Amino acid sequence: MRITTKFVVGFLVMALLTCLLGYLGIVNVQQMMAADVSAAEALAEQLILVTKIAMAAAVLIAIILGTVMAGTIHKPIKQMMEAAEKISRGIIDVQLPTEAKGEVGQLAVSFAQVAANMRELADAAAKIARGDLAVSISAKSADDVLGGSLQELLQVLKRLMSELKQLYEQHAEGEIDALIADEQFNGAYREVAGGINDGYRLYVSTLRKILAVLTGYAEGNFSVSLERLPGKLAQANEGVELLRQNLQNVIDETVTIAGLTAAGALGVRGDADELYGDFKRIITGINETLDAITDPINEAAQVLSAIAEGDLQVSMTGEYQGDHAIIKKALNQALANFNELLANILEAAQQVAAGSKQISDSSMALSQGAAEQASSIEQLTASLEEISGQTKHNAENADKVNKLAVDAKGHAQQGTEEMQEMLAAMAEINRSSQNISKIIKVIDEIAFQTNILALNAAIEAARAGQHGKGFAVVAEEVRNLAARAANAAKETTELINGSIEKVNDGAYIANQTAAALQKIVADIDKMADLVQQIAAASTEQAAGISQINTGIAQVSRVVQGNSATSQESAAASEELASQAEMLKQQVAGFKLKTKAAGQDTAAGEELGPQLEQILAELPEQEPAAEEQAEQEQAYLEAAAAAEPKILLSDLEFGKY
Amino acid sequence: MLKITDQEFKQLTAYIKQNFGIHLQAEKKTMLTGRLQSLLLSKNFTRFSEYIDYLLNDKSGEARMELVEKITTNHTFFMREADHFFFFRDHVLPELVQNNQEQDLRIWCAACSTGEEAYTLAMIIADYFGADKGRWDTRILATDISQQVLETARKGIYSLERIAPLPAAWRNKYFHKLDGENAVLSSSIKNEVIFRKFNLMEPVFPFRRKFQVIFCRNVMIYFDWETKTELVNKFYEHLEEGGYLFVGHSESLNREKTKFEYIRPAVYRKSNA
């Protein structure tokens, strides 16, 4: 194998190593793009290690070449031959006979010089092969093709290195479209540069594809997918797919949580088990955020539930920050306000209940009093109504009496006049009686004569014997009649005498009666006056009573109105009391924090000073007189005991 | 004029209260002696104690009735406490008619005096039904303890002065002029009222069925508290559920003690169970 070939091989190896290095670099750059800085450092170290290994390999090759070249000279020629043979085999580290002179020596010297030159070049080549491009190679002559070529190689390598470095720097700066200007290289170098460029293009296009997919993901479009990359690049497929899945999972989970949370299911948490790394952190972060939000909401909900059930003794106690602290403070403040408000309402309701109860009681008492007043007045009205009727009746009667008195007076006067006439008539009777007396004397004498005649007739009849019997009977009858006539005359005389006496008495009485009648007339005059006065007074009374009635009726209306009003007021205050009681009960349904419990009875007794005064001024009911009641009870029992059962009611009530 | 001693007065008033419920207090002494004066004279009593003995030994009930006539005050007039009639017309009657399956109104004027109240109710009912009375039995029971006033009431004759407070339509429709001073109720109204003698102190009310409405106005003013309470409780027992009790405007019930529900002044109701 020729040395040049070995060099070329060495350089090619180096070039390949460089390409490998470049490839590794690109891979590492890509990884660095995906990974963080620390990983990049690790990769850089890895890169250096790889480079060292490549260099060591180059050195190893150079040593092998030198040893081979030196070992060929055996005893100058042999040594040289060996050296030459070695050299021909590419071994430049040859031992040349130093002691040899002459041509051999010269040859040896030349050879040695050649060897030295070759060694120099080999060293340079070895250095180049090891990657040390800091060597300087000078052409020994214009025809020194090897040196010139080596020099040219070095320059090409340096340019290549410089291009690569620039390429790297441009790519490191993100100029991913940068490529090696491969037209300045020839042949294989152009190919190398082109290959590098192709490699870069390939990776850049792959990167672009990945970037396009990532941009799609970044824009929220998960429908894009990375075309299947060959070989190990398929890792990128896996990575991108994993990324997509993770992002999709995170997004799905987040959307689910957000949806449920928006729907009010505050207890829902994201499932972070299937996620890794920071994706897991996103979900756990959301969960923690939800916890932070829902804890105060949950507590507020509990507190509000308690409030809804009437328990105002609760409050929010958790430690919260920011807006949650504001919610907590506001809720607690609202609770405090409610507590105070309801306590005040309770107190007021208790006062109103107590007050209205008292007003109700008082109105009731007032109503009772008014009713009693009204009932007394009602009785009074009824009695007065009757008295009024009676008084009218009295006046009418007095009028009648007056008329009667006038009549009586007339009659009495008439009586007096008639009495005079009667006296005259009686005197006439007296005179007539005396005349009758005389007539009776005549009748008496006639009777006497008749008696004698009858006696004579009886004697004559006796003489006539049998024929005079009838005549004797007649005579006897006549004699009887005479006797009776005499008797009658005698009685009549007595009567007439009595009559005359009586007429005299009568005249006396009649005179007295006339006098009495005169007095009666005078009295009736007086009486008529008095009765007239009574009639007038009764009429006046009737008018007066009528006025009293009107007045009493007015009073009655007022009192009845009072009675009705106080009943209504009692009803209203009763209603008020019951409403207040209801309010009290409703408020009592709340459990309050403040002083409420003890107030229930205490507040009821305490009324405002004005109310107390009003109530104090209300009239009190008088107690009934007991001793009187007892006695009445005794009489009642007596009346009940004596009472025989007599029905004062009908027994039949029609359809009832 | 015969005087009454304190003891006699107490005995007599106890008797009166026992029998008629009327509570006469000391201030009524003059009234009582005045009213009984002619009665005692006509019976040749020289002392009230004699009259009391006569009363206690009365077997026929006649003495008691004489006493009733003397001591009862029968003051009444048409449209007395008219609010009640309006309330009856506008609220009670429509309600009764609506809730009545049997077409039977049972209304009781428990102290009808000379009949003005009962006839007024009868006229209200007649107006309400008009020509559509059909099978309805609307006859009112009107009772009083005084025979005299019942006789007056049955006649249905009132002076023009007394019927003046009534609406002209009623005077024209339900009254006929009798002479220059009096008018008589038409028989259609008179037949709507059943007048009976009844003492509210009867220990047992003999009525077959419960009433829907009871008017007992301005009678209990003469009763003491206890008697009044007892009577009101009896009324309660004899009212249907939801039935109304009308008392005088000065006879309000103690709202805390009565079972009645207060509706408005002097109108009470037996609550539905």
Coordinates of N, CA and C in Angstrom, one line a residue, chain A residues 485-594:
Chain A
A485 N -209.5 51.5 105.0 CA -209.4 52.9 104.6 C -209.0 53.7 105.8
A486 N -209.6 53.4 106.9 CA -209.2 54.2 108.1 C -207.8 54.0 108.5
N487 N -207.4 52.7 108.4 CA -206.0 52.3 108.7 C -205.1 53.0 107.8
A488 N -205.5 52.9 106.5 CA -204.6 53.6 105.4 C -204.5 55.0 105.7
A489 N -205.7 55.6 106.0 CA -205.6 57.1 106.2 C -204.7 57.4 107.4
K490 N -204.8 56.5 108.4 CA -204.0 56.7 109.6 C -202.5 56.6 109.2
E491 N -202.2 55.5 108.5 CA -200.8 55.3 108.1 C -200.4 56.5 107.2
T492 N -201.3 56.8 106.3 CA -200.9 57.9 105.3 C -200.6 59.1 106.1
T493 N -201.4 59.4 107.1 CA -201.3 60.6 107.9 C -199.9 60.5 108.5
E494 N -199.6 59.3 109.1 CA -198.3 59.2 109.7 C -197.2 59.5 108.7
L495 N -197.4 58.8 107.5 CA -196.4 59.0 106.5 C -196.3 60.4 106.0
I496 N -197.5 61.0 105.9 CA -197.4 62.4 105.4 C -196.7 63.3 106.5
N497 N -197.1 62.9 107.7 CA -196.4 63.7 108.8 C -194.9 63.5 108.7
G498 N -194.6 62.1 108.6 CA -193.1 61.8 108.4 C -192.5 62.5 107.2
S499 N -193.3 62.5 106.2 CA -192.8 63.1 104.9 C -192.6 64.6 105.1
I500 N -193.5 65.2 105.8 CA -193.4 66.6 106.1 C -192.1 66.8 106.9
E501 N -192.0 66.0 107.9 CA -190.7 66.1 108.7 C -189.5 65.9 107.9
K502 N -189.6 64.8 107.0 CA -188.4 64.5 106.2 C -188.2 65.7 105.2
V503 N -189.3 66.2 104.6 CA -189.1 67.3 103.7 C -188.4 68.4 104.4
N504 N -188.9 68.6 105.7 CA -188.2 69.7 106.4 C -186.7 69.4 106.6
D505 N -186.5 68.0 107.0 CA -185.1 67.6 107.2 C -184.4 67.8 105.8
G506 N -185.1 67.3 104.7 CA -184.5 67.4 103.4 C -184.2 68.8 103.0
A507 N -185.1 69.7 103.4 CA -184.8 71.1 103.0 C -183.6 71.5 103.7
Y508 N -183.5 71.1 104.9 CA -182.3 71.5 105.7 C -181.0 70.9 105.0
I509 N -181.1 69.6 104.7 CA -180.0 68.9 104.0 C -179.7 69.6 102.7
A510 N -180.8 69.8 101.9 CA -180.6 70.4 100.6 C -180.0 71.7 100.7
N511 N -180.4 72.5 101.7 CA -179.7 73.8 101.9 C -178.2 73.5 102.2
Q512 N -177.9 72.5 103.0 CA -176.5 72.2 103.3 C -175.8 71.8 102.0
T513 N -176.5 70.9 101.3 CA -175.9 70.4 100.1 C -175.7 71.5 99.1
A514 N -176.6 72.4 99.0 CA -176.4 73.5 98.1 C -175.1 74.3 98.5
A515 N -175.0 74.4 99.8 CA -173.8 75.1 100.3 C -172.5 74.3 99.9
A516 N -172.6 72.9 100.2 CA -171.5 72.0 99.8 C -171.2 72.1 98.3
L517 N -172.3 72.1 97.6 CA -172.0 72.2 96.1 C -171.4 73.5 95.7
Q518 N -171.7 74.5 96.4 CA -171.1 75.8 96.1 C -169.6 75.7 96.4
K519 N -169.3 75.0 97.6 CA -167.9 74.8 97.9 C -167.2 73.9 96.9
I520 N -167.9 72.8 96.4 CA -167.4 71.9 95.4 C -167.0 72.7 94.2
V521 N -167.9 73.6 93.8 CA -167.7 74.4 92.6 C -166.4 75.2 92.7
A522 N -166.3 75.7 94.0 CA -165.1 76.5 94.2 C -163.8 75.6 94.2
D523 N -164.0 74.4 94.8 CA -162.8 73.5 94.9 C -162.5 73.0 93.5
I524 N -163.5 72.7 92.7 CA -163.3 72.2 91.3 C -162.5 73.3 90.6
D525 N -162.9 74.5 90.8 CA -162.2 75.6 90.1 C -160.7 75.5 90.4
K526 N -160.5 75.3 91.8 CA -159.1 75.2 92.2 C -158.4 74.0 91.6
M527 N -159.2 72.9 91.6 CA -158.6 71.6 91.1 C -158.3 71.7 89.6
A528 N -159.2 72.3 89.0 CA -159.0 72.5 87.5 C -157.8 73.3 87.3
D529 N -157.6 74.3 88.1 CA -156.3 75.1 87.9 C -155.1 74.2 88.1
L530 N -155.2 73.4 89.2 CA -154.0 72.5 89.6 C -153.8 71.5 88.4
V531 N -154.9 70.9 88.0 CA -154.8 69.9 87.0 C -154.2 70.5 85.7
Q532 N -154.7 71.7 85.4 CA -154.1 72.4 84.2 C -152.6 72.5 84.4
Q533 N -152.2 72.9 85.6 CA -150.8 73.1 85.9 C -150.1 71.7 85.7
I534 N -150.8 70.7 86.3 CA -150.1 69.3 86.1 C -150.0 69.0 84.7
A535 N -151.0 69.2 83.9 CA -151.0 68.9 82.5 C -149.8 69.6 81.8
A536 N -149.8 70.9 82.2 CA -148.7 71.7 81.6 C -147.3 71.2 82.0
A537 N -147.2 70.8 83.3 CA -146.0 70.3 83.8 C -145.6 69.0 83.1
S538 N -146.6 68.2 83.0 CA -146.4 66.9 82.4 C -145.9 67.0 80.9
T539 N -146.6 68.0 80.2 CA -146.2 68.2 78.9 C -144.7 68.7 78.8
E540 N -144.4 69.6 79.8 CA -143.1 70.1 79.9 C -142.1 68.9 80.2
Q541 N -142.5 68.1 81.1 CA -141.7 66.9 81.5 C -141.5 66.0 80.2
A542 N -142.6 65.8 79.5 CA -142.5 64.9 78.3 C -141.5 65.5 77.4
A543 N -141.6 66.8 77.2 CA -140.6 67.5 76.3 C -139.2 67.4 76.8
G544 N -139.1 67.6 78.2 CA -137.8 67.5 78.8 C -137.2 66.1 78.6
I545 N -138.1 65.1 78.9 CA -137.6 63.7 78.8 C -137.2 63.4 77.4
S546 N -138.0 64.0 76.5 CA -137.7 63.7 75.0 C -136.3 64.3 74.7
Q547 N -136.0 65.5 75.3 CA -134.7 66.1 75.1 C -133.6 65.2 75.8
I548 N -133.9 64.7 77.0 CA -133.0 63.9 77.7 C -132.7 62.6 76.8
N549 N -133.8 62.1 76.3 CA -133.7 60.9 75.4 C -132.7 61.2 74.3
T550 N -133.0 62.3 73.7 CA -132.1 62.7 72.5 C -130.6 62.7 73.0
G551 N -130.4 63.4 74.1 CA -129.1 63.4 74.7 C -128.5 62.1 75.0
I552 N -129.3 61.3 75.7 CA -128.9 59.9 76.1 C -128.6 59.1 74.8
A553 N -129.5 59.3 73.8 CA -129.2 58.5 72.6 C -127.9 58.9 72.0
Q554 N -127.6 60.2 72.0 CA -126.3 60.6 71.5 C -125.1 60.0 72.3
V555 N -125.3 60.1 73.7 CA -124.3 59.5 74.5 C -124.2 58.0 74.2
S556 N -125.4 57.4 74.1 CA -125.4 55.9 73.8 C -124.7 55.6 72.5
R557 N -124.9 56.4 71.5 CA -124.2 56.2 70.2 C -122.7 56.3 70.4
V558 N -122.3 57.3 71.2 CA -120.8 57.5 71.4 C -120.3 56.3 72.2
V559 N -121.0 55.9 73.3 CA -120.5 54.9 74.1 C -120.5 53.5 73.3
Q560 N -121.6 53.3 72.5 CA -121.6 52.1 71.7 C -120.4 52.2 70.7
G561 N -120.2 53.4 70.1 CA -119.1 53.6 69.2 C -117.8 53.2 70.0
N562 N -117.7 53.7 71.2 CA -116.5 53.4 72.0 C -116.3 51.9 72.2
S563 N -117.5 51.3 72.5 CA -117.4 49.9 72.8 C -117.0 49.2 71.5
A564 N -117.6 49.6 70.4 CA -117.2 48.9 69.1 C -115.7 49.2 68.8
T565 N -115.3 50.5 69.0 CA -113.9 50.8 68.6 C -113.0 50.1 69.5
S566 N -113.3 50.0 70.8 CA -112.3 49.3 71.7 C -112.3 47.8 71.4
Q567 N -113.5 47.3 70.9 CA -113.5 45.9 70.5 C -112.6 45.7 69.3
E568 N -112.8 46.6 68.3 CA -112.0 46.5 67.1 C -110.5 46.7 67.4
S569 N -110.3 47.6 68.4 CA -108.9 47.9 68.7 C -108.3 46.7 69.4
A570 N -109.2 46.0 70.3 CA -108.7 44.8 70.9 C -108.4 43.7 69.9
A571 N -109.3 43.7 68.9 CA -109.1 42.7 67.8 C -107.8 43.0 67.0
A572 N -107.6 44.3 66.7 CA -106.5 44.7 66.0 C -105.2 44.4 66.7
S573 N -105.2 44.7 68.0 CA -104.0 44.5 68.8 C -103.7 43.0 69.0
E574 N -104.8 42.3 69.1 CA -104.7 40.9 69.2 C -104.0 40.3 67.9
E575 N -104.5 40.8 66.8 CA -103.9 40.5 65.5 C -102.5 40.8 65.5
L576 N -102.2 42.1 65.9 CA -100.8 42.6 66.0 C -100.0 41.7 66.9
A577 N -100.6 41.3 68.0 CA -99.8 40.4 68.9 C -99.5 39.1 68.3
S578 N -100.5 38.6 67.6 CA -100.3 37.3 67.0 C -99.3 37.4 65.8
Q579 N -99.3 38.5 65.1 CA -98.4 38.7 64.0 C -97.0 38.8 64.6
A580 N -96.9 39.6 65.7 CA -95.6 39.8 66.3 C -95.1 38.4 66.9
E581 N -96.0 37.7 67.4 CA -95.6 36.4 67.9 C -95.1 35.5 66.8
M582 N -95.8 35.6 65.6 CA -95.4 34.8 64.5 C -94.0 35.2 64.0
L583 N -93.8 36.6 64.0 CA -92.5 37.1 63.6 C -91.4 36.6 64.6
K584 N -91.8 36.6 65.9 CA -90.9 36.2 66.9 C -90.5 34.7 66.7
Q585 N -91.5 33.9 66.4 CA -91.3 32.5 66.2 C -90.4 32.3 65.0
Q586 N -90.7 33.1 63.9 CA -89.9 32.9 62.7 C -88.5 33.2 62.9
V587 N -88.3 34.4 63.7 CA -86.9 34.8 63.9 C -86.3 33.8 64.9
A588 N -87.1 33.3 65.8 CA -86.6 32.3 66.8 C -86.1 31.1 66.1
G589 N -86.6 30.8 64.9 CA -86.1 29.7 64.1 C -84.7 29.8 63.8
F590 N -84.1 31.0 63.8 CA -82.7 31.2 63.5 C -81.9 31.0 64.8
K591 N -80.8 30.3 64.7 CA -79.9 30.2 65.9 C -79.0 31.4 65.7
L592 N -79.0 32.3 66.7 CA -78.2 33.5 66.6 C -77.0 33.5 67.5
K593 N -76.0 34.2 67.2 CA -74.8 34.2 68.0 C -75.0 35.1 69.2
T594 N -75.6 36.3 69.0 CA -75.6 37.3 70.0 C -76.7 37.1 71.0

